[in-house]
Coordinates of C-alpha atoms (C1' of nucleotides) in Angstrom, one line a residue:
Chain A
M1 CA 24.1 26.5 21.1
F2 CA 20.3 25.9 21.4
P3 CA 18.3 26.7 18.5
T4 CA 17.8 30.3 18.4
K5 CA 13.9 32.1 17.5
E6 CA 14.6 32.1 13.8
D7 CA 16.3 29.2 13.7
I8 CA 12.7 27.4 14.8
H9 CA 11.0 29.1 12.9
G10 CA 13.3 28.4 9.8
I11 CA 12.5 24.9 11.3
K12 CA 8.9 24.6 11.2
R13 CA 9.1 26.8 8.0
R14 CA 11.0 23.9 5.8
A15 CA 9.0 21.7 7.5
V16 CA 5.2 23.2 6.1
L17 CA 6.7 23.6 3.1
Q18 CA 8.0 20.1 3.1
E19 CA 4.7 18.6 3.6
A20 CA 3.2 20.5 1.7
A21 CA 5.3 18.9 -1.2
A22 CA 4.9 15.7 -0.1
S23 CA 1.1 16.5 -0.6
F24 CA 1.5 18.6 -3.5
N25 CA 3.0 15.3 -5.0
L26 CA 0.7 12.8 -3.8
K27 CA -2.6 14.9 -4.6
G28 CA -1.7 17.8 -6.5
F29 CA -2.0 21.6 -6.1
H30 CA -5.4 21.7 -6.1
G31 CA -6.5 18.2 -5.2
T32 CA -4.4 19.9 -1.7
S33 CA -6.1 22.2 0.9
M34 CA -4.7 24.9 2.7
N35 CA -6.4 22.4 5.8
E36 CA -5.2 19.6 5.0
I37 CA -1.6 20.6 5.2
A38 CA -2.4 22.1 8.2
A39 CA -3.9 19.1 9.8
S40 CA -1.2 17.2 9.1
L41 CA 1.2 19.4 11.3
G42 CA -1.5 19.0 14.2
V43 CA -2.1 22.9 13.0
T44 CA -5.0 24.9 11.8
K45 CA -4.9 27.1 8.9
A46 CA -4.5 30.4 9.8
A47 CA -1.2 29.3 10.9
L48 CA 0.1 28.4 7.9
Y49 CA -0.4 32.7 6.9
H50 CA 2.5 32.9 8.8
Y51 CA 5.0 31.0 7.2
F52 CA 4.0 31.5 3.3
P53 CA 1.4 34.7 2.8
N54 CA -0.2 32.4 0.4
K55 CA -1.0 28.9 -1.6
N56 CA 0.8 29.9 -4.3
A57 CA 4.5 30.8 -2.4
L58 CA 3.9 27.4 -0.5
L59 CA 4.3 26.2 -4.5
A60 CA 7.0 28.6 -5.3
G61 CA 8.8 27.3 -3.0
C62 CA 8.9 24.0 -3.7
F63 CA 10.2 25.0 -7.3
D64 CA 13.0 27.4 -5.8
Y65 CA 14.1 24.3 -3.5
A66 CA 14.1 22.2 -6.2
M67 CA 15.6 24.3 -8.4
E68 CA 18.1 25.3 -5.5
A69 CA 19.1 21.5 -5.9
A70 CA 19.2 21.2 -9.3
F71 CA 21.8 24.2 -10.1
A72 CA 24.3 23.0 -6.8
S73 CA 24.0 19.2 -8.7
L74 CA 24.7 20.2 -11.8
E75 CA 27.9 22.1 -10.5
R76 CA 29.1 19.1 -7.9
G77 CA 28.2 16.6 -11.4
R78 CA 30.3 19.4 -13.8
K79 CA 33.6 19.2 -11.3
Q80 CA 33.5 15.4 -10.3
G81 CA 32.7 14.2 -14.0
R82 CA 35.3 13.2 -16.3
N83 CA 33.4 13.9 -19.3
G84 CA 30.2 14.4 -20.8
R85 CA 28.4 11.2 -20.4
E86 CA 29.9 11.4 -15.7
R87 CA 29.1 14.7 -15.3
L88 CA 25.7 14.1 -16.2
I89 CA 25.5 10.7 -14.3
L90 CA 26.3 12.3 -11.3
T91 CA 24.3 15.8 -12.1
I92 CA 21.2 13.6 -11.9
A93 CA 22.6 11.7 -8.9
G94 CA 22.8 14.3 -7.3
Y95 CA 19.9 15.8 -7.8
V96 CA 17.8 13.0 -7.0
T97 CA 19.5 12.4 -3.9
E98 CA 19.1 15.7 -2.8
L99 CA 14.9 15.4 -3.3
L100 CA 14.8 11.8 -2.2
D101 CA 16.6 12.9 1.6
E102 CA 16.1 16.0 1.7
L103 CA 12.6 17.3 0.6
N104 CA 11.3 13.7 1.4
C105 CA 9.9 12.2 -1.3
C106 CA 10.7 15.3 -4.6
V107 CA 9.4 17.9 -6.0
V108 CA 7.7 17.0 -9.4
L109 CA 7.7 19.9 -11.5
M110 CA 4.4 20.4 -13.0
E111 CA 1.7 22.0 -12.2
E112 CA 3.6 25.6 -13.3
H113 CA 0.3 26.4 -14.8
A114 CA -0.7 27.0 -11.0
L115 CA 1.7 29.7 -10.2
E116 CA 0.9 33.7 -10.6
P117 CA 2.5 34.8 -14.0
E118 CA 6.3 36.0 -11.8
D119 CA 6.5 33.1 -10.1
K120 CA 6.1 30.7 -13.3
A121 CA 8.6 32.8 -15.5
K122 CA 11.0 32.6 -13.5
L123 CA 10.7 28.9 -12.9
V124 CA 9.7 28.6 -16.7
Q125 CA 12.9 30.5 -17.1
Q126 CA 15.2 28.6 -14.7
R127 CA 14.1 24.9 -15.8
D128 CA 15.2 25.8 -19.6
K129 CA 18.7 26.7 -18.5
F130 CA 18.2 23.4 -16.3
E131 CA 17.4 21.2 -19.4
R132 CA 19.3 23.4 -21.9
A133 CA 22.3 22.3 -19.0
L134 CA 21.7 19.1 -19.3
R135 CA 21.4 18.8 -22.8
A136 CA 24.9 20.4 -23.2
L137 CA 26.7 17.7 -21.1
V138 CA 24.8 14.8 -24.0
R139 CA 26.3 17.0 -26.4
E140 CA 29.8 17.4 -25.0
G141 CA 29.7 13.6 -24.4
I142 CA 29.3 12.7 -27.9
A143 CA 31.2 15.6 -29.1
D144 CA 34.5 13.6 -26.2
G145 CA 32.9 10.2 -27.2
S146 CA 31.4 9.0 -23.7
V147 CA 28.0 9.4 -25.0
A148 CA 26.5 7.8 -27.3
P149 CA 24.9 9.7 -30.7
C150 CA 22.0 10.5 -30.2
D151 CA 19.2 13.1 -30.0
P152 CA 20.7 15.5 -26.4
K153 CA 16.7 16.5 -26.2
L154 CA 14.9 13.4 -26.3
A155 CA 18.0 12.1 -23.8
I156 CA 16.8 14.7 -21.0
F157 CA 13.1 13.9 -21.4
V158 CA 13.5 10.3 -20.9
I159 CA 15.6 10.8 -18.2
L160 CA 14.0 13.6 -16.7
G161 CA 11.0 11.6 -17.2
A162 CA 11.9 8.6 -15.4
M163 CA 13.0 11.2 -13.0
N164 CA 10.4 12.8 -12.1
W165 CA 7.7 10.1 -11.7
V166 CA 10.0 8.6 -9.0
P167 CA 8.0 10.2 -6.2
K168 CA 4.6 8.4 -7.8
W169 CA 6.2 4.7 -6.8
F170 CA 9.3 5.6 -4.4
K171 CA 8.0 5.3 -0.6
P172 CA 10.8 6.4 1.9
S173 CA 9.5 3.5 4.0
G174 CA 9.2 0.6 1.1
P175 CA 12.3 -2.2 0.3
W176 CA 14.7 0.3 -1.6
K177 CA 16.3 3.1 0.3
P178 CA 17.4 6.3 -1.7
E179 CA 20.9 5.5 -1.7
Q180 CA 20.2 1.9 -3.9
L181 CA 17.4 3.7 -5.8
T182 CA 20.1 6.6 -6.6
R183 CA 22.8 3.7 -8.1
A184 CA 20.6 1.8 -9.8
L185 CA 18.9 4.8 -11.4
S186 CA 22.7 6.0 -12.5
D187 CA 23.2 2.2 -14.1
I188 CA 20.1 2.5 -16.0
F189 CA 20.7 5.9 -17.4
D190 CA 24.0 5.2 -18.0
R191 CA 23.7 2.4 -20.2
A192 CA 20.6 3.7 -22.1
I193 CA 22.9 7.1 -23.9
S194 CA 27.2 5.3 -22.8
S195 CA 28.8 4.6 -26.2
S196 CA 30.6 1.6 -24.1
P197 CA 29.2 -1.4 -24.9
A198 CA 26.5 -2.6 -22.7
A199 CA 27.3 -2.2 -19.6
A200 CA 26.1 -4.2 -16.6
M201 CA 23.0 -3.2 -14.3
V202 CA 21.9 -3.3 -11.4
R203 CA 19.9 -7.3 -10.9
D204 CA 18.0 -6.1 -8.0
V205 CA 18.0 -2.6 -6.2
G206 CA 17.0 -4.0 -2.6
E207 CA 19.8 -6.3 -2.3
L208 CA 22.4 -3.2 -3.3
P209 CA 25.1 -3.0 -0.8
L210 CA 24.4 0.3 1.4
R211 CA 27.8 1.1 3.0
P212 CA 31.3 0.8 1.8
S213 CA 30.8 -2.4 3.9
S214 CA 33.1 -5.4 4.4
E215 CA 30.4 -7.6 4.0
R216 CA 31.6 -10.3 0.4
Q217 CA 30.7 -8.1 -2.6
R218 CA 28.5 -9.0 -4.9
S219 CA 29.4 -10.9 -7.9
D220 CA 27.2 -8.5 -10.1
D221 CA 28.6 -5.2 -7.9
A222 CA 31.6 -3.7 -7.7
S223 CA 33.1 -6.9 -9.6
R224 CA 33.4 -4.6 -13.0
A225 CA 32.1 -1.4 -10.9
P226 CA 32.6 1.9 -13.1
A227 CA 34.5 4.8 -11.7
I228 CA 31.4 6.5 -11.7
R229 CA 30.1 4.8 -8.5
Q230 CA 32.6 6.4 -6.2
S231 CA 31.8 9.7 -7.5
I232 CA 28.2 9.3 -6.8
K233 CA 29.1 8.1 -3.4
A234 CA 31.3 11.7 -3.3
V235 CA 28.2 13.2 -4.8
R236 CA 26.4 12.3 -1.8
R237 CA 28.3 12.5 0.5
D238 CA 28.4 16.1 -0.8
A239 CA 25.6 17.1 -1.5
E240 CA 24.8 16.6 2.0
A241 CA 27.8 18.5 4.0
E242 CA 26.4 21.6 1.7
R243 CA 23.0 21.5 3.8
P244 CA 22.9 23.6 7.2
A245 CA 23.9 20.6 9.8
R246 CA 20.2 22.1 11.8
L247 CA 18.1 21.3 8.6
R248 CA 18.6 17.8 9.1
A249 CA 17.5 18.3 11.9
V250 CA 13.7 18.4 10.3
G251 CA 14.7 15.2 8.7
K252 CA 12.0 12.2 7.9
G253 CA 9.8 12.2 11.3
R254 CA 6.8 14.2 10.8
V255 CA 7.6 17.3 12.6
R256 CA 4.8 19.1 14.5
L257 CA 4.2 22.6 14.8
R258 CA 2.8 23.0 18.1
Chain B
M1 CA -24.8 5.5 -44.6
F2 CA -24.8 8.9 -42.8
P3 CA -23.8 9.0 -39.2
T4 CA -27.3 7.9 -37.1
K5 CA -27.8 9.8 -33.9
E6 CA -26.4 7.3 -31.8
D7 CA -23.0 7.5 -33.4
I8 CA -23.4 11.7 -33.3
H9 CA -23.8 11.0 -30.3
G10 CA -21.1 9.1 -29.2
I11 CA -18.4 11.3 -31.6
K12 CA -19.7 13.9 -29.1
R13 CA -19.0 12.0 -26.0
R14 CA -15.4 11.1 -27.7
A15 CA -14.8 14.6 -28.6
V16 CA -16.0 15.9 -24.4
L17 CA -13.0 12.7 -23.2
Q18 CA -11.0 13.7 -25.4
E19 CA -11.2 17.9 -24.5
A20 CA -11.3 16.7 -21.1
A21 CA -7.7 14.4 -21.2
A22 CA -6.4 17.4 -22.8
S23 CA -6.5 19.9 -20.1
F24 CA -6.4 17.1 -16.9
N25 CA -3.2 16.2 -18.3
L26 CA -2.7 20.4 -18.5
K27 CA -3.5 21.9 -16.0
G28 CA -4.3 18.3 -13.8
F29 CA -8.1 17.4 -13.0
H30 CA -9.0 19.5 -10.1
G31 CA -7.3 22.2 -11.5
T32 CA -9.6 22.4 -14.9
S33 CA -13.5 23.3 -14.3
M34 CA -16.6 21.8 -16.0
N35 CA -16.6 25.3 -17.1
E36 CA -13.8 25.5 -19.1
I37 CA -14.1 21.8 -20.7
A38 CA -17.6 22.7 -22.5
A39 CA -15.8 26.8 -23.2
S40 CA -13.7 24.7 -24.9
L41 CA -15.9 23.1 -26.7
G42 CA -18.5 25.7 -27.8
V43 CA -21.3 24.8 -25.5
T44 CA -22.7 25.5 -21.2
K45 CA -21.0 23.1 -18.6
A46 CA -24.8 21.5 -18.3
A47 CA -24.3 19.7 -21.7
L48 CA -21.4 18.1 -20.9
Y49 CA -23.9 16.1 -17.7
H50 CA -25.7 14.5 -21.4
Y51 CA -22.2 12.5 -21.7
F52 CA -21.2 12.0 -18.2
P53 CA -23.0 11.8 -15.5
N54 CA -20.4 13.6 -13.4
K55 CA -16.5 14.9 -13.3
N56 CA -15.8 12.0 -11.9
A57 CA -16.9 10.1 -14.8
L58 CA -14.9 11.7 -17.1
L59 CA -11.8 11.1 -14.9
A60 CA -12.9 7.7 -14.9
G61 CA -13.3 7.5 -18.7
C62 CA -9.9 9.0 -19.2
F63 CA -8.5 5.6 -17.2
D64 CA -10.6 3.1 -19.0
Y65 CA -9.6 4.0 -22.3
A66 CA -6.4 4.4 -21.2
M67 CA -6.1 0.9 -19.9
E68 CA -8.2 -0.7 -22.8
A69 CA -5.3 0.8 -25.1
A70 CA -2.9 -0.7 -22.5
F71 CA -4.0 -4.4 -23.0
A72 CA -5.0 -3.9 -26.9
S73 CA -1.4 -3.1 -27.0
L74 CA 0.1 -5.6 -24.9
E75 CA -1.7 -8.5 -26.9
R76 CA -0.4 -7.0 -30.3
G77 CA 3.1 -6.4 -28.9
R78 CA 2.8 -10.7 -28.0
K79 CA 2.0 -11.6 -31.0
Q80 CA 4.4 -9.7 -33.0
G81 CA 7.4 -9.9 -31.1
R82 CA 9.7 -12.4 -31.6
N83 CA 11.2 -12.6 -28.0
G84 CA 11.0 -10.9 -24.8
R85 CA 12.3 -7.5 -25.7
E86 CA 10.7 -7.6 -29.1
R87 CA 7.6 -7.8 -27.1
L88 CA 8.6 -5.3 -24.2
I89 CA 9.1 -3.1 -26.7
L90 CA 6.2 -3.1 -29.2
T91 CA 3.7 -3.2 -26.7
I92 CA 5.5 0.3 -25.6
A93 CA 5.4 1.6 -28.7
G94 CA 1.5 0.5 -28.7
Y95 CA 0.9 2.1 -26.1
V96 CA 2.3 5.3 -27.0
T97 CA 1.2 5.5 -30.5
E98 CA -2.3 5.1 -29.5
L99 CA -2.8 7.4 -26.4
L100 CA -0.8 9.8 -29.0
D101 CA -2.8 9.8 -32.1
E102 CA -6.2 9.1 -30.4
L103 CA -6.7 10.9 -27.1
N104 CA -4.7 13.8 -29.1
C105 CA -2.3 13.8 -25.9
C106 CA -2.0 11.1 -24.2
V107 CA -4.0 9.9 -20.3
V108 CA -1.2 10.3 -17.8
L109 CA -2.6 7.5 -15.2
M110 CA -1.7 10.2 -12.4
E111 CA -5.2 11.1 -9.9
E112 CA -6.3 8.4 -9.1
H113 CA -6.8 9.7 -5.9
A114 CA -9.7 11.6 -7.4
L115 CA -12.0 8.7 -7.9
E116 CA -14.2 7.5 -6.7
P117 CA -13.3 4.1 -4.9
E118 CA -15.1 1.8 -6.4
D119 CA -13.6 3.5 -9.7
K120 CA -9.9 4.2 -8.1
A121 CA -9.9 0.1 -6.7
K122 CA -10.5 -0.8 -10.7
L123 CA -8.0 1.5 -12.0
V124 CA -5.2 0.4 -9.9
Q125 CA -6.5 -3.4 -10.1
Q126 CA -5.9 -3.0 -14.0
R127 CA -3.1 -0.9 -13.6
D128 CA -1.0 -2.9 -11.6
K129 CA -1.9 -5.9 -13.7
F130 CA -0.3 -4.2 -16.8
E131 CA 2.2 -3.1 -14.3
R132 CA 3.0 -7.1 -13.5
A133 CA 2.1 -7.9 -16.8
L134 CA 5.3 -5.9 -18.6
R135 CA 7.8 -7.0 -15.5
A136 CA 6.6 -10.5 -16.9
L137 CA 8.6 -8.9 -20.2
V138 CA 10.7 -7.8 -19.0
R139 CA 11.8 -11.2 -17.2
E140 CA 10.9 -13.3 -20.5
G141 CA 13.5 -11.6 -21.9
I142 CA 16.5 -12.0 -19.1
A143 CA 15.4 -15.9 -19.5
D144 CA 15.5 -15.8 -22.9
G145 CA 18.9 -13.5 -23.4
S146 CA 17.6 -10.9 -24.9
V147 CA 17.6 -8.4 -22.4
A148 CA 20.1 -7.3 -20.4
P149 CA 20.1 -8.9 -16.3
C150 CA 18.4 -5.9 -14.5
D151 CA 15.3 -5.6 -11.8
P152 CA 12.6 -5.5 -13.9
K153 CA 11.1 -3.8 -11.6
L154 CA 12.6 -0.5 -12.0
A155 CA 13.4 -0.9 -15.3
I156 CA 9.6 -0.8 -15.7
F157 CA 9.0 2.0 -13.9
V158 CA 12.1 3.8 -15.9
I159 CA 9.8 3.4 -19.3
L160 CA 6.6 4.0 -17.7
G161 CA 7.7 7.6 -16.6
A162 CA 9.7 8.4 -19.3
M163 CA 6.7 7.6 -21.3
N164 CA 3.9 9.3 -19.0
W165 CA 6.0 12.3 -18.2
V166 CA 5.3 12.6 -22.5
P167 CA 2.0 15.1 -22.6
K168 CA 4.1 17.2 -20.6
W169 CA 6.4 18.4 -22.7
F170 CA 5.4 16.8 -26.6
K171 CA 3.1 19.2 -28.4
P172 CA 1.3 17.5 -31.7
S173 CA 1.8 21.0 -33.3
G174 CA 5.4 21.0 -32.5
P175 CA 8.5 19.7 -34.4
W176 CA 7.7 15.9 -34.3
K177 CA 5.4 14.2 -35.2
P178 CA 3.9 11.3 -32.9
E179 CA 4.7 8.2 -35.5
Q180 CA 9.2 9.9 -35.0
L181 CA 8.8 10.3 -31.2
T182 CA 7.3 6.4 -30.8
R183 CA 10.3 5.8 -33.4
A184 CA 12.9 7.1 -31.1
L185 CA 11.5 6.3 -27.9
S186 CA 11.8 2.3 -28.6
D187 CA 15.1 3.1 -29.9
I188 CA 16.8 5.0 -26.6
F189 CA 14.4 1.4 -24.1
D190 CA 15.4 -0.6 -26.2
R191 CA 19.3 0.8 -26.1
A192 CA 18.6 0.5 -22.0
I193 CA 17.5 -2.8 -21.9
S194 CA 19.0 -4.5 -25.1
S195 CA 21.1 -7.7 -24.0
S196 CA 22.8 -7.1 -27.3
P197 CA 25.6 -4.5 -27.2
A198 CA 24.6 -0.6 -27.4
A199 CA 22.5 -0.4 -30.6
A200 CA 22.9 2.9 -32.5
M201 CA 20.0 5.4 -31.8
V202 CA 18.3 8.3 -33.6
R203 CA 20.3 11.3 -33.9
D204 CA 17.6 13.7 -34.3
V205 CA 14.1 12.7 -33.9
G206 CA 12.9 15.5 -36.0
E207 CA 14.5 14.3 -39.3
L208 CA 12.6 10.9 -39.0
P209 CA 11.5 9.6 -42.2
L210 CA 7.6 9.3 -41.6
R211 CA 7.0 6.9 -44.5
P212 CA 8.9 4.1 -45.7
S213 CA 9.0 6.5 -49.1
S214 CA 11.5 6.5 -51.9
E215 CA 13.5 9.2 -50.4
R216 CA 17.1 8.7 -49.9
Q217 CA 17.8 6.5 -46.0
R218 CA 19.6 8.7 -43.8
S219 CA 22.8 6.8 -42.9
D220 CA 22.1 7.0 -39.0
D221 CA 18.8 5.2 -39.6
A222 CA 17.9 2.4 -41.8
S223 CA 21.2 1.2 -42.5
R224 CA 21.7 -0.9 -39.7
A225 CA 17.9 -1.3 -38.6
P226 CA 17.2 -3.9 -36.7
A227 CA 13.6 -5.6 -37.7
I228 CA 12.2 -4.5 -34.6
R229 CA 11.3 -1.3 -36.7
Q230 CA 9.6 -3.1 -39.2
S231 CA 7.3 -4.0 -36.3
I232 CA 7.0 -1.3 -35.0
K233 CA 5.2 0.4 -38.2
A234 CA 2.4 -2.9 -38.3
V235 CA 1.5 -2.3 -34.9
R236 CA 1.4 0.8 -35.3
R237 CA -0.9 -0.1 -38.5
D238 CA -2.8 -2.9 -36.3
A239 CA -3.4 -0.4 -33.5
E240 CA -5.0 1.8 -36.2
A241 CA -7.0 -0.8 -38.2
E242 CA -8.8 -1.9 -34.8
R243 CA -10.2 1.5 -34.1
P244 CA -13.4 2.3 -36.0
A245 CA -13.3 4.4 -38.3
R246 CA -16.3 6.9 -37.4
L247 CA -13.3 7.5 -34.4
R248 CA -10.5 8.6 -36.5
A249 CA -13.1 11.3 -38.1
V250 CA -13.1 12.9 -34.4
G251 CA -8.9 13.0 -35.3
K252 CA -7.2 16.8 -34.6
G253 CA -9.2 19.0 -35.0
R254 CA -11.3 21.1 -32.8
V255 CA -14.7 19.6 -32.3
R256 CA -17.6 22.4 -31.7
L257 CA -20.6 20.3 -30.0
R258 CA -23.9 22.8 -30.9
Chain C
dA1 C1' -50.3 17.9 -37.1
dT2 C1' -49.9 15.7 -33.0
dG3 C1' -46.7 14.3 -29.2
dT4 C1' -42.0 12.6 -27.5
dT5 C1' -37.9 12.3 -27.4
dA6 C1' -32.7 14.7 -27.6
dA7 C1' -29.8 18.8 -27.3
dC8 C1' -29.2 22.0 -25.1
dT9 C1' -29.1 27.2 -22.2
dA10 C1' -30.0 30.4 -18.4
dA11 C1' -30.2 30.6 -13.4
dC12 C1' -30.0 28.4 -10.1
dC13 C1' -27.8 26.0 -4.7
dG14 C1' -24.7 24.2 -1.4
dT15 C1' -20.5 23.9 -0.4
dA16 C1' -16.0 23.6 0.6
dC17 C1' -12.2 26.2 -0.3
dG18 C1' -8.0 30.2 0.3
dG19 C1' -7.9 33.6 2.6
dT20 C1' -8.6 37.4 7.0
dT21 C1' -9.9 39.0 11.7
dA22 C1' -10.0 39.5 16.2
dG23 C1' -8.8 38.3 20.2
dC24 C1' -5.6 35.0 23.5
dA25 C1' -1.3 32.8 25.9
dA26 C1' 3.0 32.2 25.8
dA27 C1' 8.0 34.5 25.4
dC28 C1' 10.8 37.5 25.6
dC29 C1' 12.9 42.1 26.9
dG30 C1' 14.1 46.2 29.2
Chain D
dC1 C1' 7.0 43.8 36.3
dG2 C1' 4.6 46.1 32.5
dG3 C1' 5.7 46.0 27.6
dT4 C1' 5.6 44.1 23.1
dT5 C1' 6.2 40.8 19.5
dT6 C1' 5.5 36.0 18.1
dG7 C1' 2.5 31.4 17.5
dC8 C1' -1.2 30.4 17.3
dT9 C1' -6.5 29.5 17.3
dA10 C1' -11.8 30.7 16.5
dA11 C1' -14.8 32.7 13.5
dC12 C1' -15.8 34.7 9.9
dC13 C1' -16.3 36.1 4.5
dG14 C1' -16.8 36.2 -0.7
dT15 C1' -16.2 33.2 -4.0
dA16 C1' -15.6 29.5 -7.7
dC17 C1' -16.6 25.5 -8.5
dG18 C1' -19.9 20.8 -9.0
dG19 C1' -24.0 19.8 -9.7
dT20 C1' -29.5 20.4 -10.6
dT21 C1' -33.8 22.5 -12.0
dA22 C1' -36.9 24.3 -15.4
dG23 C1' -37.5 25.2 -19.4
dT24 C1' -36.5 26.5 -25.0
dT25 C1' -35.2 24.6 -29.5
dA26 C1' -35.5 21.2 -33.3
dA27 C1' -35.7 16.9 -35.1
dC28 C1' -38.1 12.7 -35.8
dA29 C1' -41.7 9.8 -35.7
dT30 C1' -47.0 8.6 -36.5

DNA sequence: ATGTTAACTAACCGTACGGTTAGCAAACCG
DNA sequence: CGGTTTGCTAACCGTACGGTTAGTTAACAT
């Protein structure tokens, strides 16, 4: 069946959100004007108000999407991981995947000050809940021996910081594919907190094989690949499957609204 | 000798910069108005224009200060470190120290888009130079065996990301002291990239002893403390010594301009 | 005393932004 | 076909912001 009117509306709405998110990441909330967002979509400013009541709602929408992705990833991580460390790493990997793939270039959870008090309260509450869950995973990992003893609060701050920094330098058009980045990030996080002695890391992110292809395995890759790498792939697959197909159509290319 | 007029001017100028930096970190460049900065200093907006020609110069000043600190830290790290990994970690530790101690609550090197083209070009050039130097340290470390094989670009992105995230959650009034934070951060970064098998990390940042005090050593602390911890203290000391004493007077407390 | 300069304020200016309004054109629906 | 809704534009409004100006106060120098 062809997309209904509501489908079209939803797709365009998502496109607006995507464009706004990219711009907020690049120039900040206050540094982005409604005119600019509209122009990037080939439309005038007033058109945006058909999809969102005001600028703040745009920001709130970004946060909503990010938090949805966060909790979905958390659930997948909890299911697939076999110990605290795996659950944590898989959650992070899923989250990065989702934001990178879908929202084009993730949403940084800064600029919450710009939200209306109610929206802000909601966001802060959700974000804190997510962070608490992550810290709990670290503690689980310490308890079950998969994570080296450390300060869970600091460990999560470090991981989230590295993650939230990604949109500042990652360019989808660059040499690294999201898939490679997810893997390499997971590796380094894993190494930072793992209790097992000094796992190997990815040596060259751009050289990571993109698919479970039959090409020759690189010596620094799957040779001593931990089982978690299969889980990361599974998490990525699941995340993709959970997205309605029609939303995937928005994909990477710029969407013209008119 | 009592502070001369120029001293006073310099101190106030620094106070303005500090207030601006704190506000830029909290609410972003565009989210901060000159009126707000002035009000926080107990002064009217026009007064600020005695110290800086315009708002952009304020931002450029923050960046200048940060980059100065960056290169000073790099030099100290290079001198004090005995291998690539130590030089890297000491550089990072010095940088964090400097920004946390002096600029009250570091400057995030975002929002470079808001700069005038010339200022931006200068900043980008310097920042890239710094990042290249850090990556070079990673490569040195891999070569001399102190750093585990990894992608230097990614490793530095991760470390810088975690570092730049600090101002988003660190409150000088909170339970963690800058000194403790520096140590704990260094620990976790060290662990992420070190070639030696799984060093121990700080378990509770807030419990770290603040001075080389004579109080009982905690079991998770100095017992197997690597020599680098002494170097971190040395780097912190040097950084402090290099700052002119009169600037230290600005310190933490809010400075009223009038 | 007197002139000079630095530090600051109150009031103002131009503009760019978020948001609104009125209206047009095409699509949809009976 | 006619009536209604949807998606958009052009033009406009109020305001808050960056920056300027003119003038006041006080410190300092001679």
